[in-house]
mmCIF file of C-alpha atoms in Angstrom:
data_model
loop_
_atom_site.group_PDB
_atom_site.id
_atom_site.type_symbol
_atom_site.label_atom_id
_atom_site.label_comp_id
_atom_site.label_asym_id
_atom_site.label_seq_id
_atom_site.Cartn_x
_atom_site.Cartn_y
_atom_site.Cartn_z
ATOM 1 C CA MET A 183 -35.282 8.980 -33.999
ATOM 2 C CA GLY A 184 -36.328 10.175 -30.587
ATOM 3 C CA PHE A 185 -35.879 8.389 -27.053
ATOM 4 C CA PRO A 186 -39.291 6.528 -25.483
ATOM 5 C CA LEU A 187 -40.829 9.114 -22.753
ATOM 6 C CA SER A 188 -39.783 6.303 -20.454
ATOM 7 C CA HIS A 189 -36.269 6.396 -21.114
ATOM 8 C CA TYR A 190 -36.396 9.936 -21.149
ATOM 9 C CA CYS A 191 -38.006 10.315 -17.626
ATOM 10 C CA SER A 192 -35.310 7.797 -16.315
ATOM 11 C CA PHE A 193 -32.302 9.510 -17.837
ATOM 12 C CA LEU A 194 -34.117 12.593 -16.134
ATOM 13 C CA TRP A 195 -34.132 11.089 -12.667
ATOM 14 C CA VAL A 196 -30.479 10.349 -13.574
ATOM 15 C CA ILE A 197 -29.370 13.876 -13.733
ATOM 16 C CA VAL A 198 -31.102 14.539 -11.003
ATOM 17 C CA LEU A 199 -29.984 12.367 -8.510
ATOM 18 C CA LEU A 200 -26.713 11.974 -9.584
ATOM 19 C CA PRO A 201 -25.400 14.674 -7.683
ATOM 20 C CA VAL A 202 -27.208 13.460 -4.882
ATOM 21 C CA LEU A 203 -25.277 9.928 -5.056
ATOM 22 C CA CYS A 204 -21.878 11.495 -4.988
ATOM 23 C CA ASN A 205 -21.844 14.308 -3.034
ATOM 24 C CA CYS A 206 -23.666 12.510 0.113
ATOM 25 C CA GLU A 207 -20.498 11.469 2.132
ATOM 26 C CA ASP A 208 -18.715 14.619 1.241
ATOM 27 C CA THR A 209 -21.019 16.611 3.159
ATOM 28 C CA PHE A 210 -19.865 18.383 6.405
ATOM 29 C CA THR A 211 -21.267 16.880 9.643
ATOM 30 C CA GLN A 212 -21.965 20.172 12.659
ATOM 31 C CA SER A 213 -20.607 19.296 15.641
ATOM 32 C CA ARG A 214 -17.947 20.622 18.386
ATOM 33 C CA ALA A 215 -14.209 20.217 19.433
ATOM 34 C CA THR A 216 -11.603 20.169 22.120
ATOM 35 C CA TYR A 217 -8.376 19.664 23.429
ATOM 36 C CA TYR A 218 -6.344 17.291 25.844
ATOM 37 C CA GLY A 219 -2.759 18.518 27.309
ATOM 38 C CA SER A 220 0.421 17.657 25.616
ATOM 39 C CA ALA A 221 3.797 18.847 26.725
ATOM 40 C CA ASP A 222 5.271 19.002 23.099
ATOM 41 C CA GLY A 223 1.722 19.652 21.624
ATOM 42 C CA LEU A 224 1.385 16.323 19.915
ATOM 43 C CA GLY A 225 -0.699 13.129 20.132
ATOM 44 C CA THR A 226 -0.154 10.362 22.988
ATOM 45 C CA PRO A 227 1.575 6.957 22.097
ATOM 46 C CA THR A 228 -0.845 5.107 25.073
ATOM 47 C CA GLY A 229 -4.405 6.412 22.685
ATOM 48 C CA ALA A 230 -7.279 3.732 22.514
ATOM 49 C CA CYS A 231 -6.383 2.592 18.981
ATOM 50 C CA GLY A 232 -2.987 0.876 19.555
ATOM 51 C CA PHE A 233 -0.866 2.564 17.161
ATOM 52 C CA GLY A 234 2.249 3.605 19.789
ATOM 53 C CA GLU A 235 4.418 5.930 18.615
ATOM 54 C CA TYR A 236 2.715 6.417 14.825
ATOM 55 C CA GLY A 237 -0.226 7.623 17.215
ATOM 56 C CA ARG A 238 1.720 10.335 18.480
ATOM 57 C CA SER A 239 3.753 11.614 16.095
ATOM 58 C CA ILE A 240 1.561 10.883 12.628
ATOM 59 C CA ASN A 241 0.461 13.571 10.234
ATOM 60 C CA GLY A 242 2.821 15.653 12.279
ATOM 61 C CA GLY A 243 0.890 15.351 15.395
ATOM 62 C CA LYS A 244 -2.473 16.742 14.245
ATOM 63 C CA VAL A 245 -4.133 13.933 15.760
ATOM 64 C CA GLY A 246 -7.602 13.323 17.615
ATOM 65 C CA ALA A 247 -9.778 11.375 19.702
ATOM 66 C CA VAL A 248 -13.049 10.344 18.792
ATOM 67 C CA SER A 249 -16.330 8.924 20.606
ATOM 68 C CA ARG A 250 -19.091 8.264 18.133
ATOM 69 C CA LEU A 251 -16.803 7.809 15.074
ATOM 70 C CA TYR A 252 -14.786 5.291 17.219
ATOM 71 C CA ARG A 253 -16.798 2.877 15.657
ATOM 72 C CA GLY A 254 -15.601 -0.125 18.032
ATOM 73 C CA GLY A 255 -12.444 0.484 16.696
ATOM 74 C CA THR A 256 -12.986 0.717 13.172
ATOM 75 C CA GLY A 257 -12.460 4.299 13.172
ATOM 76 C CA CYS A 258 -8.869 4.407 13.831
ATOM 77 C CA GLY A 259 -6.793 5.572 11.317
ATOM 78 C CA ALA A 260 -9.893 7.533 9.512
ATOM 79 C CA CYS A 261 -9.039 10.917 8.285
ATOM 80 C CA TYR A 262 -11.275 14.144 8.935
ATOM 81 C CA GLN A 263 -11.257 17.714 7.376
ATOM 82 C CA VAL A 264 -11.981 19.488 10.756
ATOM 83 C CA ARG A 265 -12.903 23.652 10.383
ATOM 84 C CA CYS A 266 -14.190 25.600 13.245
ATOM 85 C CA LYS A 267 -16.639 28.559 12.799
ATOM 86 C CA ILE A 268 -16.017 31.610 14.480
ATOM 87 C CA PRO A 269 -15.837 34.525 11.464
ATOM 88 C CA ASN A 270 -11.923 36.608 11.390
ATOM 89 C CA LEU A 271 -10.270 33.385 13.672
ATOM 90 C CA CYS A 272 -10.974 30.318 11.964
ATOM 91 C CA ALA A 273 -8.883 29.004 9.264
ATOM 92 C CA ASP A 274 -11.424 28.759 5.644
ATOM 93 C CA ASP A 275 -10.076 24.925 5.262
ATOM 94 C CA GLY A 276 -9.733 24.241 8.708
ATOM 95 C CA THR A 277 -7.424 20.828 8.858
ATOM 96 C CA LYS A 278 -6.993 17.307 8.732
ATOM 97 C CA VAL A 279 -6.835 15.108 11.877
ATOM 98 C CA VAL A 280 -6.077 11.628 12.034
ATOM 99 C CA VAL A 281 -8.216 9.733 14.496
ATOM 100 C CA THR A 282 -5.797 8.143 16.883
ATOM 101 C CA ASP A 283 -7.317 7.731 20.016
ATOM 102 C CA HIS A 284 -11.265 7.240 21.465
ATOM 103 C CA GLY A 285 -12.447 9.658 23.917
ATOM 104 C CA GLY A 286 -15.239 12.012 24.033
ATOM 105 C CA GLY A 287 -16.813 14.613 26.399
ATOM 106 C CA GLY A 288 -18.331 18.551 26.492
ATOM 107 C CA ASN A 289 -20.496 17.302 23.662
ATOM 108 C CA THR A 290 -17.650 16.793 21.219
ATOM 109 C CA ASP A 291 -16.970 14.422 18.411
ATOM 110 C CA PHE A 292 -13.094 15.718 18.610
ATOM 111 C CA ILE A 293 -10.788 15.825 21.087
ATOM 112 C CA LEU A 294 -8.039 16.858 19.623
ATOM 113 C CA SER A 295 -3.673 17.551 20.367
ATOM 114 C CA PRO A 296 -2.899 20.797 20.994
ATOM 115 C CA ARG A 297 -1.103 21.095 17.052
ATOM 116 C CA GLY A 298 -4.417 19.698 15.641
ATOM 117 C CA PHE A 299 -6.331 22.391 17.754
ATOM 118 C CA SER A 300 -3.979 25.188 17.230
ATOM 119 C CA THR A 301 -4.090 24.577 13.135
ATOM 120 C CA LEU A 302 -8.199 25.048 12.913
ATOM 121 C CA ALA A 303 -7.004 28.854 13.647
ATOM 122 C CA ARG A 304 -6.322 31.004 10.778
ATOM 123 C CA PRO A 305 -2.193 32.229 10.953
ATOM 124 C CA ASN A 306 -1.062 34.384 14.065
ATOM 125 C CA ARG A 307 -4.614 33.662 16.217
ATOM 126 C CA ALA A 308 -3.885 29.938 17.688
ATOM 127 C CA ALA A 309 -3.795 31.443 20.817
ATOM 128 C CA ASP A 310 -6.923 33.026 20.770
ATOM 129 C CA LEU A 311 -8.311 30.274 19.777
ATOM 130 C CA ILE A 312 -7.158 27.522 22.415
ATOM 131 C CA SER A 313 -8.472 30.497 24.659
ATOM 132 C CA TYR A 314 -12.165 29.458 23.845
ATOM 133 C CA GLY A 315 -11.471 25.846 24.927
ATOM 134 C CA ALA A 316 -14.189 24.136 23.047
ATOM 135 C CA VAL A 317 -15.231 25.230 19.176
ATOM 136 C CA GLY A 318 -18.170 24.508 16.859
ATOM 137 C CA ILE A 319 -16.896 22.945 14.054
ATOM 138 C CA GLU A 320 -17.930 21.284 11.276
ATOM 139 C CA TYR A 321 -16.038 18.146 9.913
ATOM 140 C CA ARG A 322 -16.416 15.315 6.786
ATOM 141 C CA ARG A 323 -13.961 12.287 6.131
ATOM 142 C CA VAL A 324 -11.565 12.480 3.586
ATOM 143 C CA PRO A 325 -9.043 10.192 1.982
ATOM 144 C CA CYS A 326 -5.632 9.356 3.965
ATOM 145 C CA GLN A 327 -2.634 10.145 1.644
ATOM 146 C CA TYR A 328 0.564 9.027 2.421
ATOM 147 C CA PRO A 329 2.527 9.154 -0.987
ATOM 148 C CA GLY A 330 5.190 6.824 -1.272
ATOM 149 C CA SER A 331 4.189 4.627 2.314
ATOM 150 C CA ASN A 332 2.742 1.356 1.614
ATOM 151 C CA ILE A 333 0.721 -0.510 4.510
ATOM 152 C CA LEU A 334 3.045 -1.728 7.515
ATOM 153 C CA PHE A 335 1.973 -4.397 9.108
ATOM 154 C CA LYS A 336 3.423 -3.539 12.522
ATOM 155 C CA VAL A 337 3.837 -6.542 15.403
ATOM 156 C CA HIS A 338 2.495 -5.129 18.329
ATOM 157 C CA GLU A 339 4.770 -5.524 21.412
ATOM 158 C CA ASN A 340 2.665 -7.284 23.718
ATOM 159 C CA SER A 341 2.820 -10.183 20.961
ATOM 160 C CA ARG A 342 4.854 -13.192 22.111
ATOM 161 C CA PHE A 343 6.827 -15.075 19.722
ATOM 162 C CA PRO A 344 5.460 -17.846 18.629
ATOM 163 C CA ASP A 345 2.598 -18.621 21.136
ATOM 164 C CA TYR A 346 0.279 -15.029 20.512
ATOM 165 C CA LEU A 347 0.886 -12.628 17.827
ATOM 166 C CA ALA A 348 -1.204 -9.333 17.636
ATOM 167 C CA ILE A 349 -0.670 -6.907 14.802
ATOM 168 C CA VAL A 350 -1.749 -3.286 14.062
ATOM 169 C CA MET A 351 -1.804 -1.437 10.764
ATOM 170 C CA LEU A 352 0.104 1.641 9.611
ATOM 171 C CA TYR A 353 -0.269 3.966 7.127
ATOM 172 C CA GLN A 354 -3.429 3.567 5.437
ATOM 173 C CA ALA A 355 -4.408 5.379 2.387
ATOM 174 C CA GLY A 356 -8.014 6.144 1.249
ATOM 175 C CA ARG A 357 -10.892 5.790 2.912
ATOM 176 C CA SER A 358 -12.012 2.739 3.554
ATOM 177 C CA ASP A 359 -12.417 0.404 6.851
ATOM 178 C CA ILE A 360 -10.666 -2.789 7.498
ATOM 179 C CA THR A 361 -13.468 -4.559 8.861
ATOM 180 C CA ALA A 362 -12.197 -8.293 9.576
ATOM 181 C CA VAL A 363 -8.693 -9.779 9.563
ATOM 182 C CA ASP A 364 -8.067 -13.657 8.415
ATOM 183 C CA ILE A 365 -4.907 -15.173 8.670
ATOM 184 C CA TRP A 366 -4.246 -18.533 6.434
ATOM 185 C CA LYS A 367 -3.693 -21.528 8.288
ATOM 186 C CA LYS A 368 -1.309 -23.994 6.006
ATOM 187 C CA ASP A 369 -2.418 -27.449 7.785
ATOM 188 C CA SER A 370 -6.240 -27.354 7.458
ATOM 189 C CA GLN A 371 -5.899 -25.413 4.128
ATOM 190 C CA ALA A 372 -8.724 -22.647 5.322
ATOM 191 C CA TRP A 373 -8.650 -18.938 6.638
ATOM 192 C CA ARG A 374 -8.937 -18.702 10.160
ATOM 193 C CA SER A 375 -10.501 -15.610 11.542
ATOM 194 C CA MET A 376 -8.322 -12.975 14.302
ATOM 195 C CA ARG A 377 -10.146 -11.661 16.818
ATOM 196 C CA LYS A 378 -10.389 -7.802 16.893
ATOM 197 C CA SER A 379 -8.188 -7.094 20.372
ATOM 198 C CA HIS A 380 -8.803 -3.338 20.769
ATOM 199 C CA GLY A 381 -8.596 -0.493 18.648
ATOM 200 C CA ALA A 382 -7.186 -1.373 15.807
ATOM 201 C CA VAL A 383 -5.542 -4.813 17.257
ATOM 202 C CA TRP A 384 -6.327 -7.720 15.562
ATOM 203 C CA ASP A 385 -4.707 -10.879 17.452
ATOM 204 C CA MET A 386 -4.631 -14.535 17.603
ATOM 205 C CA ALA A 387 -3.451 -17.235 20.182
ATOM 206 C CA ASN A 388 -1.264 -19.650 18.454
ATOM 207 C CA PRO A 389 -0.621 -18.369 15.347
ATOM 208 C CA PRO A 390 0.495 -20.618 11.914
ATOM 209 C CA LYS A 391 3.560 -21.090 11.567
ATOM 210 C CA GLY A 392 5.470 -19.732 8.769
ATOM 211 C CA PRO A 393 5.307 -16.269 7.124
ATOM 212 C CA VAL A 394 1.736 -15.027 7.903
ATOM 213 C CA ASN A 395 -0.505 -14.675 4.619
ATOM 214 C CA LEU A 396 -3.725 -12.505 5.656
ATOM 215 C CA ARG A 397 -6.682 -11.868 4.104
ATOM 216 C CA LEU A 398 -8.677 -8.085 4.791
ATOM 217 C CA GLN A 399 -11.949 -7.839 4.667
ATOM 218 C CA VAL A 400 -12.202 -3.814 3.404
ATOM 219 C CA SER A 401 -15.457 -1.916 3.209
ATOM 220 C CA GLY A 402 -15.854 1.651 1.971
ATOM 221 C CA ARG A 403 -17.494 3.702 -0.881
ATOM 222 C CA GLY A 404 -17.430 1.049 -3.689
ATOM 223 C CA GLY A 405 -18.734 -1.518 -1.716
ATOM 224 C CA GLN A 406 -16.954 -4.678 0.450
ATOM 225 C CA LYS A 407 -14.653 -6.862 -0.711
ATOM 226 C CA TRP A 408 -11.686 -9.096 0.476
ATOM 227 C CA VAL A 409 -7.792 -8.402 -0.588
ATOM 228 C CA GLN A 410 -5.433 -10.911 0.193
ATOM 229 C CA LEU A 411 -2.158 -10.365 0.944
ATOM 230 C CA MET A 412 0.712 -13.336 0.759
ATOM 231 C CA ASN A 413 3.922 -13.476 3.187
ATOM 232 C CA VAL A 414 3.726 -10.066 5.015
ATOM 233 C CA ILE A 415 5.001 -11.047 8.377
ATOM 234 C CA PRO A 416 7.969 -13.403 8.293
ATOM 235 C CA SER A 417 8.504 -16.433 9.806
ATOM 236 C CA ASP A 418 10.478 -15.083 12.525
ATOM 237 C CA TRP A 419 8.358 -12.227 13.490
ATOM 238 C CA LYS A 420 9.457 -9.889 16.373
ATOM 239 C CA ALA A 421 7.928 -7.884 18.551
ATOM 240 C CA GLY A 422 7.325 -4.019 17.910
ATOM 241 C CA VAL A 423 8.571 -4.868 14.358
ATOM 242 C CA ALA A 424 6.610 -2.937 11.298
ATOM 243 C CA TYR A 425 6.941 -5.113 7.703
ATOM 244 C CA ASP A 426 6.358 -3.511 4.591
ATOM 245 C CA SER A 427 3.343 -5.353 2.752
ATOM 246 C CA ARG A 428 4.220 -3.700 -0.401
ATOM 247 C CA PHE A 429 0.571 -2.265 -0.940
ATOM 248 C CA GLN A 430 -1.332 0.097 -0.473
ATOM 249 C CA LEU A 431 -5.336 1.110 -0.343
ATOM 250 C CA ASP A 432 -6.427 3.305 -2.968
ATOM 251 C CA TYR A 433 -9.781 4.235 -2.294
#
């Protein structure tokens, strides 16, 4: 018994469209990249994302500032494959960089750390690439991978116990975005939204007493959902300390 013609046509449309639906987020975008000055070749701990030292050294210092990809701080921590396009000079696969800062100029999408920019080149050709100053590139978003690491909730240095709590999330894997953060108020039995302070930093004045329970709104390729994490920050939290969430995003 054969398929009805309508079913056969629908099947053909699935075959034709499925590669498009699957690969549209994996295509490369054409742009330009340059680099900023750094004595040690790494990133800067004063980046707009609020990552601190993490923003200087994560991914071996292969980090970068972005303009439109910053997305009001939502793009902080995202990972991209970046490759330049000069024949016989640029490495075929380019390099992976982590977004830790906001910045633009020279019609570029990426301003990379010196180490990040250098690894766009083939072996022993970094000096030649750096001499260009700015180069044409193509990039695409890729999953961040931190084997063996959970998301850390760092209490930002500007926090003041117990009256003001600011947090930033480190080692977020996958390629999802955290678009909202709520904190549980036990006295009112309700979730209350934290404010996006700047970059990847979320804050709240007069936070609830006791262990901190959070709810994260996560947006990615699979859509949007909420993730609840209980007791991720202790009741006696301290500014500058990072706490292991025992949780990791994998999408």
